[in-house]
Amino acid sequence: MEEKEVQIGRYKIKVLRDVCISAASCVAFSPAVFELDGESKAVIKDGATDEETNILLAAQSCPTGAIIITDAETGERVWPK
Ligand code: SF4
């Protein structure tokens, strides 16, 4: 399944479903953006918004690196490094 990429502020974010192990630490750091769906996989809420710091912390907290962030302006990978 193709993951949808969502832009929030300067970040483009997507969650790799196959890599997500439902640890939910992303939800703890940025509950405004991330939630677990019916299969306990992280998804990005519709119309979500949060501070970039919280989104980055959420991605950094993911034990499997399932959250990919790119800079919408430069196209550079922000996380994982
Ligand atoms: S922290 Fe990573 S593994 Fe855990 S629910 Fe979020 S995306 Fe999935």
PDB file of N, CA and C and ligand atoms in Angstrom:
ATOM      1  N   MET A   1       0.841  -1.192   0.000  1.00  0.00           N
ATOM      2  CA  MET A   1       0.000   0.000   0.000  1.00  0.00           C
ATOM      3  C   MET A   1       0.880   1.247   0.000  1.00  0.00           C
ATOM      4  N   GLU A   2       0.534   2.195  -0.809  1.00  0.00           N
ATOM      5  CA  GLU A   2       1.317   3.431  -0.893  1.00  0.00           C
ATOM      6  C   GLU A   2       0.957   4.330   0.289  1.00  0.00           C
ATOM      7  N   GLU A   3       1.963   4.708   1.062  1.00  0.00           N
ATOM      8  CA  GLU A   3       1.702   5.583   2.199  1.00  0.00           C
ATOM      9  C   GLU A   3       1.457   7.005   1.717  1.00  0.00           C
ATOM     10  N   LYS A   4       0.512   7.660   2.317  1.00  0.00           N
ATOM     11  CA  LYS A   4       0.284   9.059   1.928  1.00  0.00           C
ATOM     12  C   LYS A   4       1.296   9.942   2.645  1.00  0.00           C
ATOM     13  N   GLU A   5       1.729  10.961   1.917  1.00  0.00           N
ATOM     14  CA  GLU A   5       2.672  11.911   2.489  1.00  0.00           C
ATOM     15  C   GLU A   5       1.897  13.182   2.801  1.00  0.00           C
ATOM     16  N   VAL A   6       2.070  13.670   4.009  1.00  0.00           N
ATOM     17  CA  VAL A   6       1.307  14.824   4.467  1.00  0.00           C
ATOM     18  C   VAL A   6       2.276  15.952   4.781  1.00  0.00           C
ATOM     19  N   GLN A   7       1.945  17.162   4.352  1.00  0.00           N
ATOM     20  CA  GLN A   7       2.798  18.297   4.685  1.00  0.00           C
ATOM     21  C   GLN A   7       2.229  19.047   5.872  1.00  0.00           C
ATOM     22  N   ILE A   8       3.076  19.242   6.886  1.00  0.00           N
ATOM     23  CA  ILE A   8       2.715  20.046   8.052  1.00  0.00           C
ATOM     24  C   ILE A   8       3.840  21.044   8.247  1.00  0.00           C
ATOM     25  N   GLY A   9       3.533  22.320   8.058  1.00  0.00           N
ATOM     26  CA  GLY A   9       4.567  23.341   8.141  1.00  0.00           C
ATOM     27  C   GLY A   9       5.633  23.066   7.103  1.00  0.00           C
ATOM     28  N   ARG A  10       6.869  22.997   7.550  1.00  0.00           N
ATOM     29  CA  ARG A  10       8.003  22.814   6.644  1.00  0.00           C
ATOM     30  C   ARG A  10       8.256  21.333   6.336  1.00  0.00           C
ATOM     31  N   TYR A  11       7.561  20.456   7.060  1.00  0.00           N
ATOM     32  CA  TYR A  11       7.844  19.027   6.948  1.00  0.00           C
ATOM     33  C   TYR A  11       6.853  18.289   6.068  1.00  0.00           C
ATOM     34  N   LYS A  12       7.384  17.363   5.274  1.00  0.00           N
ATOM     35  CA  LYS A  12       6.552  16.343   4.640  1.00  0.00           C
ATOM     36  C   LYS A  12       6.798  15.050   5.402  1.00  0.00           C
ATOM     37  N   ILE A  13       5.709  14.416   5.802  1.00  0.00           N
ATOM     38  CA  ILE A  13       5.807  13.283   6.717  1.00  0.00           C
ATOM     39  C   ILE A  13       5.074  12.086   6.136  1.00  0.00           C
ATOM     40  N   LYS A  14       5.681  10.914   6.298  1.00  0.00           N
ATOM     41  CA  LYS A  14       4.911   9.695   6.024  1.00  0.00           C
ATOM     42  C   LYS A  14       5.334   8.596   6.985  1.00  0.00           C
ATOM     43  N   VAL A  15       4.426   7.650   7.176  1.00  0.00           N
ATOM     44  CA  VAL A  15       4.685   6.503   8.044  1.00  0.00           C
ATOM     45  C   VAL A  15       4.755   5.255   7.172  1.00  0.00           C
ATOM     46  N   LEU A  16       5.853   4.526   7.306  1.00  0.00           N
ATOM     47  CA  LEU A  16       5.999   3.271   6.564  1.00  0.00           C
ATOM     48  C   LEU A  16       5.266   2.174   7.336  1.00  0.00           C
ATOM     49  N   ARG A  17       4.104   1.797   6.832  1.00  0.00           N
ATOM     50  CA  ARG A  17       3.249   0.840   7.569  1.00  0.00           C
ATOM     51  C   ARG A  17       3.952  -0.479   7.851  1.00  0.00           C
ATOM     52  N   ASP A  18       4.698  -0.954   6.866  1.00  0.00           N
ATOM     53  CA  ASP A  18       5.329  -2.265   7.034  1.00  0.00           C
ATOM     54  C   ASP A  18       6.427  -2.234   8.086  1.00  0.00           C
ATOM     55  N   VAL A  19       6.913  -1.044   8.396  1.00  0.00           N
ATOM     56  CA  VAL A  19       8.024  -0.908   9.347  1.00  0.00           C
ATOM     57  C   VAL A  19       7.506  -0.607  10.750  1.00  0.00           C
ATOM     58  N   CYS A  20       6.310  -0.038  10.839  1.00  0.00           N
ATOM     59  CA  CYS A  20       5.717   0.313  12.132  1.00  0.00           C
ATOM     60  C   CYS A  20       5.418  -0.940  12.938  1.00  0.00           C
ATOM     61  N   ILE A  21       5.866  -0.943  14.205  1.00  0.00           N
ATOM     62  CA  ILE A  21       5.616  -2.087  15.089  1.00  0.00           C
ATOM     63  C   ILE A  21       4.673  -1.716  16.224  1.00  0.00           C
ATOM     64  N   SER A  22       3.934  -0.624  16.050  1.00  0.00           N
ATOM     65  CA  SER A  22       2.870  -0.245  16.988  1.00  0.00           C
ATOM     66  C   SER A  22       3.383   0.139  18.367  1.00  0.00           C
ATOM     67  N   ALA A  23       4.591   0.662  18.440  1.00  0.00           N
ATOM     68  CA  ALA A  23       5.151   1.036  19.735  1.00  0.00           C
ATOM     69  C   ALA A  23       4.456   2.257  20.328  1.00  0.00           C
ATOM     70  N   ALA A  24       3.869   3.078  19.468  1.00  0.00           N
ATOM     71  CA  ALA A  24       3.064   4.240  19.870  1.00  0.00           C
ATOM     72  C   ALA A  24       3.843   5.372  20.535  1.00  0.00           C
ATOM     73  N   SER A  25       5.152   5.332  20.509  1.00  0.00           N
ATOM     74  CA  SER A  25       5.883   6.469  21.081  1.00  0.00           C
ATOM     75  C   SER A  25       5.658   7.728  20.244  1.00  0.00           C
ATOM     76  N   CYS A  26       5.408   7.566  18.955  1.00  0.00           N
ATOM     77  CA  CYS A  26       5.097   8.735  18.122  1.00  0.00           C
ATOM     78  C   CYS A  26       3.820   9.412  18.622  1.00  0.00           C
ATOM     79  N   VAL A  27       2.849   8.606  19.026  1.00  0.00           N
ATOM     80  CA  VAL A  27       1.581   9.150  19.534  1.00  0.00           C
ATOM     81  C   VAL A  27       1.822   9.900  20.848  1.00  0.00           C
ATOM     82  N   ALA A  28       2.745   9.393  21.652  1.00  0.00           N
ATOM     83  CA  ALA A  28       3.049  10.047  22.927  1.00  0.00           C
ATOM     84  C   ALA A  28       3.683  11.425  22.697  1.00  0.00           C
ATOM     85  N   PHE A  29       4.556  11.525  21.706  1.00  0.00           N
ATOM     86  CA  PHE A  29       5.245  12.801  21.474  1.00  0.00           C
ATOM     87  C   PHE A  29       4.405  13.791  20.683  1.00  0.00           C
ATOM     88  N   SER A  30       3.579  13.306  19.785  1.00  0.00           N
ATOM     89  CA  SER A  30       2.772  14.213  18.975  1.00  0.00           C
ATOM     90  C   SER A  30       1.366  13.635  18.755  1.00  0.00           C
ATOM     91  N   PRO A  31       0.567  13.631  19.819  1.00  0.00           N
ATOM     92  CA  PRO A  31      -0.784  13.072  19.694  1.00  0.00           C
ATOM     93  C   PRO A  31      -1.679  13.869  18.759  1.00  0.00           C
ATOM     94  N   ALA A  32      -1.288  15.115  18.465  1.00  0.00           N
ATOM     95  CA  ALA A  32      -2.090  15.922  17.544  1.00  0.00           C
ATOM     96  C   ALA A  32      -1.935  15.431  16.107  1.00  0.00           C
ATOM     97  N   VAL A  33      -0.832  14.744  15.838  1.00  0.00           N
ATOM     98  CA  VAL A  33      -0.545  14.326  14.458  1.00  0.00           C
ATOM     99  C   VAL A  33      -0.726  12.816  14.258  1.00  0.00           C
ATOM    100  N   PHE A  34      -0.240  12.027  15.220  1.00  0.00           N
ATOM    101  CA  PHE A  34      -0.234  10.577  15.020  1.00  0.00           C
ATOM    102  C   PHE A  34      -1.294   9.882  15.869  1.00  0.00           C
ATOM    103  N   GLU A  35      -1.883   8.841  15.279  1.00  0.00           N
ATOM    104  CA  GLU A  35      -2.776   7.964  16.035  1.00  0.00           C
ATOM    105  C   GLU A  35      -2.618   6.563  15.479  1.00  0.00           C
ATOM    106  N   LEU A  36      -3.068   5.568  16.251  1.00  0.00           N
ATOM    107  CA  LEU A  36      -3.016   4.193  15.770  1.00  0.00           C
ATOM    108  C   LEU A  36      -4.351   3.853  15.126  1.00  0.00           C
ATOM    109  N   ASP A  37      -4.286   3.185  13.984  1.00  0.00           N
ATOM    110  CA  ASP A  37      -5.528   2.812  13.305  1.00  0.00           C
ATOM    111  C   ASP A  37      -6.006   1.444  13.814  1.00  0.00           C
ATOM    112  N   GLY A  38      -6.992   0.887  13.142  1.00  0.00           N
ATOM    113  CA  GLY A  38      -7.591  -0.379  13.582  1.00  0.00           C
ATOM    114  C   GLY A  38      -6.627  -1.553  13.566  1.00  0.00           C
ATOM    115  N   GLU A  39      -5.528  -1.427  12.828  1.00  0.00           N
ATOM    116  CA  GLU A  39      -4.505  -2.484  12.801  1.00  0.00           C
ATOM    117  C   GLU A  39      -3.328  -2.123  13.704  1.00  0.00           C
ATOM    118  N   SER A  40      -3.529  -1.120  14.560  1.00  0.00           N
ATOM    119  CA  SER A  40      -2.483  -0.641  15.474  1.00  0.00           C
ATOM    120  C   SER A  40      -1.246  -0.149  14.729  1.00  0.00           C
ATOM    121  N   LYS A  41      -1.457   0.389  13.544  1.00  0.00           N
ATOM    122  CA  LYS A  41      -0.370   1.027  12.811  1.00  0.00           C
ATOM    123  C   LYS A  41      -0.553   2.536  12.909  1.00  0.00           C
ATOM    124  N   ALA A  42       0.557   3.243  12.993  1.00  0.00           N
ATOM    125  CA  ALA A  42       0.469   4.700  13.110  1.00  0.00           C
ATOM    126  C   ALA A  42       0.013   5.309  11.795  1.00  0.00           C
ATOM    127  N   VAL A  43      -0.905   6.244  11.888  1.00  0.00           N
ATOM    128  CA  VAL A  43      -1.352   7.025  10.726  1.00  0.00           C
ATOM    129  C   VAL A  43      -1.352   8.500  11.116  1.00  0.00           C
ATOM    130  N   ILE A  44      -1.321   9.338  10.090  1.00  0.00           N
ATOM    131  CA  ILE A  44      -1.340  10.780  10.314  1.00  0.00           C
ATOM    132  C   ILE A  44      -2.784  11.251  10.243  1.00  0.00           C
ATOM    133  N   LYS A  45      -3.215  11.944  11.286  1.00  0.00           N
ATOM    134  CA  LYS A  45      -4.601  12.405  11.345  1.00  0.00           C
ATOM    135  C   LYS A  45      -4.897  13.418  10.244  1.00  0.00           C
ATOM    136  N   ASP A  46      -6.123  13.396   9.760  1.00  0.00           N
ATOM    137  CA  ASP A  46      -6.539  14.386   8.763  1.00  0.00           C
ATOM    138  C   ASP A  46      -6.486  15.781   9.375  1.00  0.00           C
ATOM    139  N   GLY A  47      -5.928  16.718   8.637  1.00  0.00           N
ATOM    140  CA  GLY A  47      -5.886  18.101   9.097  1.00  0.00           C
ATOM    141  C   GLY A  47      -4.992  18.320  10.303  1.00  0.00           C
ATOM    142  N   ALA A  48      -4.063  17.380  10.532  1.00  0.00           N
ATOM    143  CA  ALA A  48      -3.220  17.451  11.711  1.00  0.00           C
ATOM    144  C   ALA A  48      -2.251  18.629  11.641  1.00  0.00           C
ATOM    145  N   THR A  49      -1.946  19.174  12.807  1.00  0.00           N
ATOM    146  CA  THR A  49      -0.905  20.183  12.878  1.00  0.00           C
ATOM    147  C   THR A  49      -0.261  20.135  14.255  1.00  0.00           C
ATOM    148  N   ASP A  50       1.026  20.456  14.288  1.00  0.00           N
ATOM    149  CA  ASP A  50       1.768  20.451  15.555  1.00  0.00           C
ATOM    150  C   ASP A  50       3.069  21.213  15.322  1.00  0.00           C
ATOM    151  N   GLU A  51       3.751  21.517  16.427  1.00  0.00           N
ATOM    152  CA  GLU A  51       5.066  22.141  16.326  1.00  0.00           C
ATOM    153  C   GLU A  51       6.027  21.186  15.619  1.00  0.00           C
ATOM    154  N   GLU A  52       6.902  21.746  14.795  1.00  0.00           N
ATOM    155  CA  GLU A  52       7.870  20.891  14.103  1.00  0.00           C
ATOM    156  C   GLU A  52       8.720  20.102  15.101  1.00  0.00           C
ATOM    157  N   THR A  53       9.030  20.721  16.236  1.00  0.00           N
ATOM    158  CA  THR A  53       9.846  20.042  17.251  1.00  0.00           C
ATOM    159  C   THR A  53       9.182  18.758  17.715  1.00  0.00           C
ATOM    160  N   ASN A  54       7.875  18.811  17.956  1.00  0.00           N
ATOM    161  CA  ASN A  54       7.163  17.627  18.437  1.00  0.00           C
ATOM    162  C   ASN A  54       7.134  16.534  17.371  1.00  0.00           C
ATOM    163  N   ILE A  55       6.967  16.953  16.125  1.00  0.00           N
ATOM    164  CA  ILE A  55       6.915  15.982  15.035  1.00  0.00           C
ATOM    165  C   ILE A  55       8.280  15.309  14.881  1.00  0.00           C
ATOM    166  N   LEU A  56       9.339  16.110  14.985  1.00  0.00           N
ATOM    167  CA  LEU A  56      10.685  15.540  14.870  1.00  0.00           C
ATOM    168  C   LEU A  56      10.963  14.589  16.033  1.00  0.00           C
ATOM    169  N   LEU A  57      10.568  14.982  17.243  1.00  0.00           N
ATOM    170  CA  LEU A  57      10.758  14.105  18.402  1.00  0.00           C
ATOM    171  C   LEU A  57       9.993  12.795  18.220  1.00  0.00           C
ATOM    172  N   ALA A  58       8.787  12.900  17.670  1.00  0.00           N
ATOM    173  CA  ALA A  58       7.987  11.693  17.431  1.00  0.00           C
ATOM    174  C   ALA A  58       8.722  10.754  16.476  1.00  0.00           C
ATOM    175  N   ALA A  59       9.261  11.324  15.408  1.00  0.00           N
ATOM    176  CA  ALA A  59       9.984  10.499  14.434  1.00  0.00           C
ATOM    177  C   ALA A  59      11.243   9.899  15.064  1.00  0.00           C
ATOM    178  N   GLN A  60      11.939  10.703  15.854  1.00  0.00           N
ATOM    179  CA  GLN A  60      13.179  10.224  16.474  1.00  0.00           C
ATOM    180  C   GLN A  60      12.898   9.159  17.533  1.00  0.00           C
ATOM    181  N   SER A  61      11.692   9.198  18.095  1.00  0.00           N
ATOM    182  CA  SER A  61      11.348   8.231  19.143  1.00  0.00           C
ATOM    183  C   SER A  61      10.973   6.878  18.572  1.00  0.00           C
ATOM    184  N   CYS A  62      10.700   6.827  17.287  1.00  0.00           N
ATOM    185  CA  CYS A  62      10.236   5.565  16.689  1.00  0.00           C
ATOM    186  C   CYS A  62      11.386   4.558  16.660  1.00  0.00           C
ATOM    187  N   PRO A  63      11.192   3.399  17.308  1.00  0.00           N
ATOM    188  CA  PRO A  63      12.291   2.430  17.418  1.00  0.00           C
ATOM    189  C   PRO A  63      12.688   1.789  16.093  1.00  0.00           C
ATOM    190  N   THR A  64      11.814   1.876  15.097  1.00  0.00           N
ATOM    191  CA  THR A  64      12.126   1.225  13.823  1.00  0.00           C
ATOM    192  C   THR A  64      12.348   2.214  12.684  1.00  0.00           C
ATOM    193  N   GLY A  65      12.316   3.512  12.990  1.00  0.00           N
ATOM    194  CA  GLY A  65      12.536   4.503  11.930  1.00  0.00           C
ATOM    195  C   GLY A  65      11.432   4.504  10.886  1.00  0.00           C
ATOM    196  N   ALA A  66      10.198   4.263  11.340  1.00  0.00           N
ATOM    197  CA  ALA A  66       9.077   4.145  10.393  1.00  0.00           C
ATOM    198  C   ALA A  66       8.546   5.489   9.926  1.00  0.00           C
ATOM    199  N   ILE A  67       8.959   6.563  10.619  1.00  0.00           N
ATOM    200  CA  ILE A  67       8.442   7.890  10.252  1.00  0.00           C
ATOM    201  C   ILE A  67       9.513   8.628   9.463  1.00  0.00           C
ATOM    202  N   ILE A  68       9.162   8.971   8.243  1.00  0.00           N
ATOM    203  CA  ILE A  68      10.107   9.624   7.339  1.00  0.00           C
ATOM    204  C   ILE A  68       9.716  11.097   7.214  1.00  0.00           C
ATOM    205  N   ILE A  69      10.679  11.976   7.457  1.00  0.00           N
ATOM    206  CA  ILE A  69      10.422  13.414   7.329  1.00  0.00           C
ATOM    207  C   ILE A  69      11.365  13.993   6.279  1.00  0.00           C
ATOM    208  N   THR A  70      10.797  14.742   5.344  1.00  0.00           N
ATOM    209  CA  THR A  70      11.624  15.498   4.413  1.00  0.00           C
ATOM    210  C   THR A  70      11.271  16.978   4.517  1.00  0.00           C
ATOM    211  N   ASP A  71      12.263  17.798   4.202  1.00  0.00           N
ATOM    212  CA  ASP A  71      12.065  19.246   4.200  1.00  0.00           C
ATOM    213  C   ASP A  71      11.344  19.615   2.906  1.00  0.00           C
ATOM    214  N   ALA A  72      10.155  20.201   3.029  1.00  0.00           N
ATOM    215  CA  ALA A  72       9.333  20.487   1.858  1.00  0.00           C
ATOM    216  C   ALA A  72       9.985  21.523   0.945  1.00  0.00           C
ATOM    217  N   GLU A  73      10.832  22.370   1.508  1.00  0.00           N
ATOM    218  CA  GLU A  73      11.442  23.425   0.697  1.00  0.00           C
ATOM    219  C   GLU A  73      12.668  22.935  -0.047  1.00  0.00           C
ATOM    220  N   THR A  74      13.498  22.181   0.650  1.00  0.00           N
ATOM    221  CA  THR A  74      14.762  21.759   0.044  1.00  0.00           C
ATOM    222  C   THR A  74      14.704  20.343  -0.515  1.00  0.00           C
ATOM    223  N   GLY A  75      13.702  19.569  -0.088  1.00  0.00           N
ATOM    224  CA  GLY A  75      13.625  18.173  -0.524  1.00  0.00           C
ATOM    225  C   GLY A  75      14.586  17.268   0.216  1.00  0.00           C
ATOM    226  N   GLU A  76      15.311  17.820   1.191  1.00  0.00           N
ATOM    227  CA  GLU A  76      16.306  17.024   1.912  1.00  0.00           C
ATOM    228  C   GLU A  76      15.648  16.179   2.991  1.00  0.00           C
ATOM    229  N   ARG A  77      16.225  15.009   3.214  1.00  0.00           N
ATOM    230  CA  ARG A  77      15.758  14.129   4.281  1.00  0.00           C
ATOM    231  C   ARG A  77      16.127  14.740   5.634  1.00  0.00           C
ATOM    232  N   VAL A  78      15.112  14.893   6.495  1.00  0.00           N
ATOM    233  CA  VAL A  78      15.335  15.425   7.849  1.00  0.00           C
ATOM    234  C   VAL A  78      15.528  14.268   8.832  1.00  0.00           C
ATOM    235  N   TRP A  79      14.693  13.218   8.670  1.00  0.00           N
ATOM    236  CA  TRP A  79      14.787  12.044   9.541  1.00  0.00           C
ATOM    237  C   TRP A  79      14.216  10.836   8.832  1.00  0.00           C
ATOM    238  N   PRO A  80      14.781   9.639   8.930  1.00  0.00           N
ATOM    239  CA  PRO A  80      16.063   9.328   9.563  1.00  0.00           C
ATOM    240  C   PRO A  80      17.211   9.975   8.784  1.00  0.00           C
ATOM    241  N   LYS A  81      18.296  10.246   9.518  1.00  0.00           N
ATOM    242  CA  LYS A  81      19.467  10.853   8.891  1.00  0.00           C
ATOM    243  C   LYS A  81      20.096   9.854   7.928  1.00  0.00           C
TER     244      LYS A  81
HETATM  245  S1  SF4 B   1       6.663   4.995  17.073  1.00  0.00           S
HETATM  246 FE1  SF4 B   1       7.099   4.022  15.094  1.00  0.00          FE
HETATM  247  S2  SF4 B   1       6.635   1.883  15.430  1.00  0.00           S
HETATM  248 FE2  SF4 B   1       5.669   3.023  17.076  1.00  0.00          FE
HETATM  249  S3  SF4 B   1       3.577   3.417  16.366  1.00  0.00           S
HETATM  250 FE3  SF4 B   1       4.821   5.179  15.817  1.00  0.00          FE
HETATM  251  S4  SF4 B   1       5.504   4.744  13.722  1.00  0.00           S
HETATM  252 FE4  SF4 B   1       4.818   2.842  14.599  1.00  0.00          FE
END
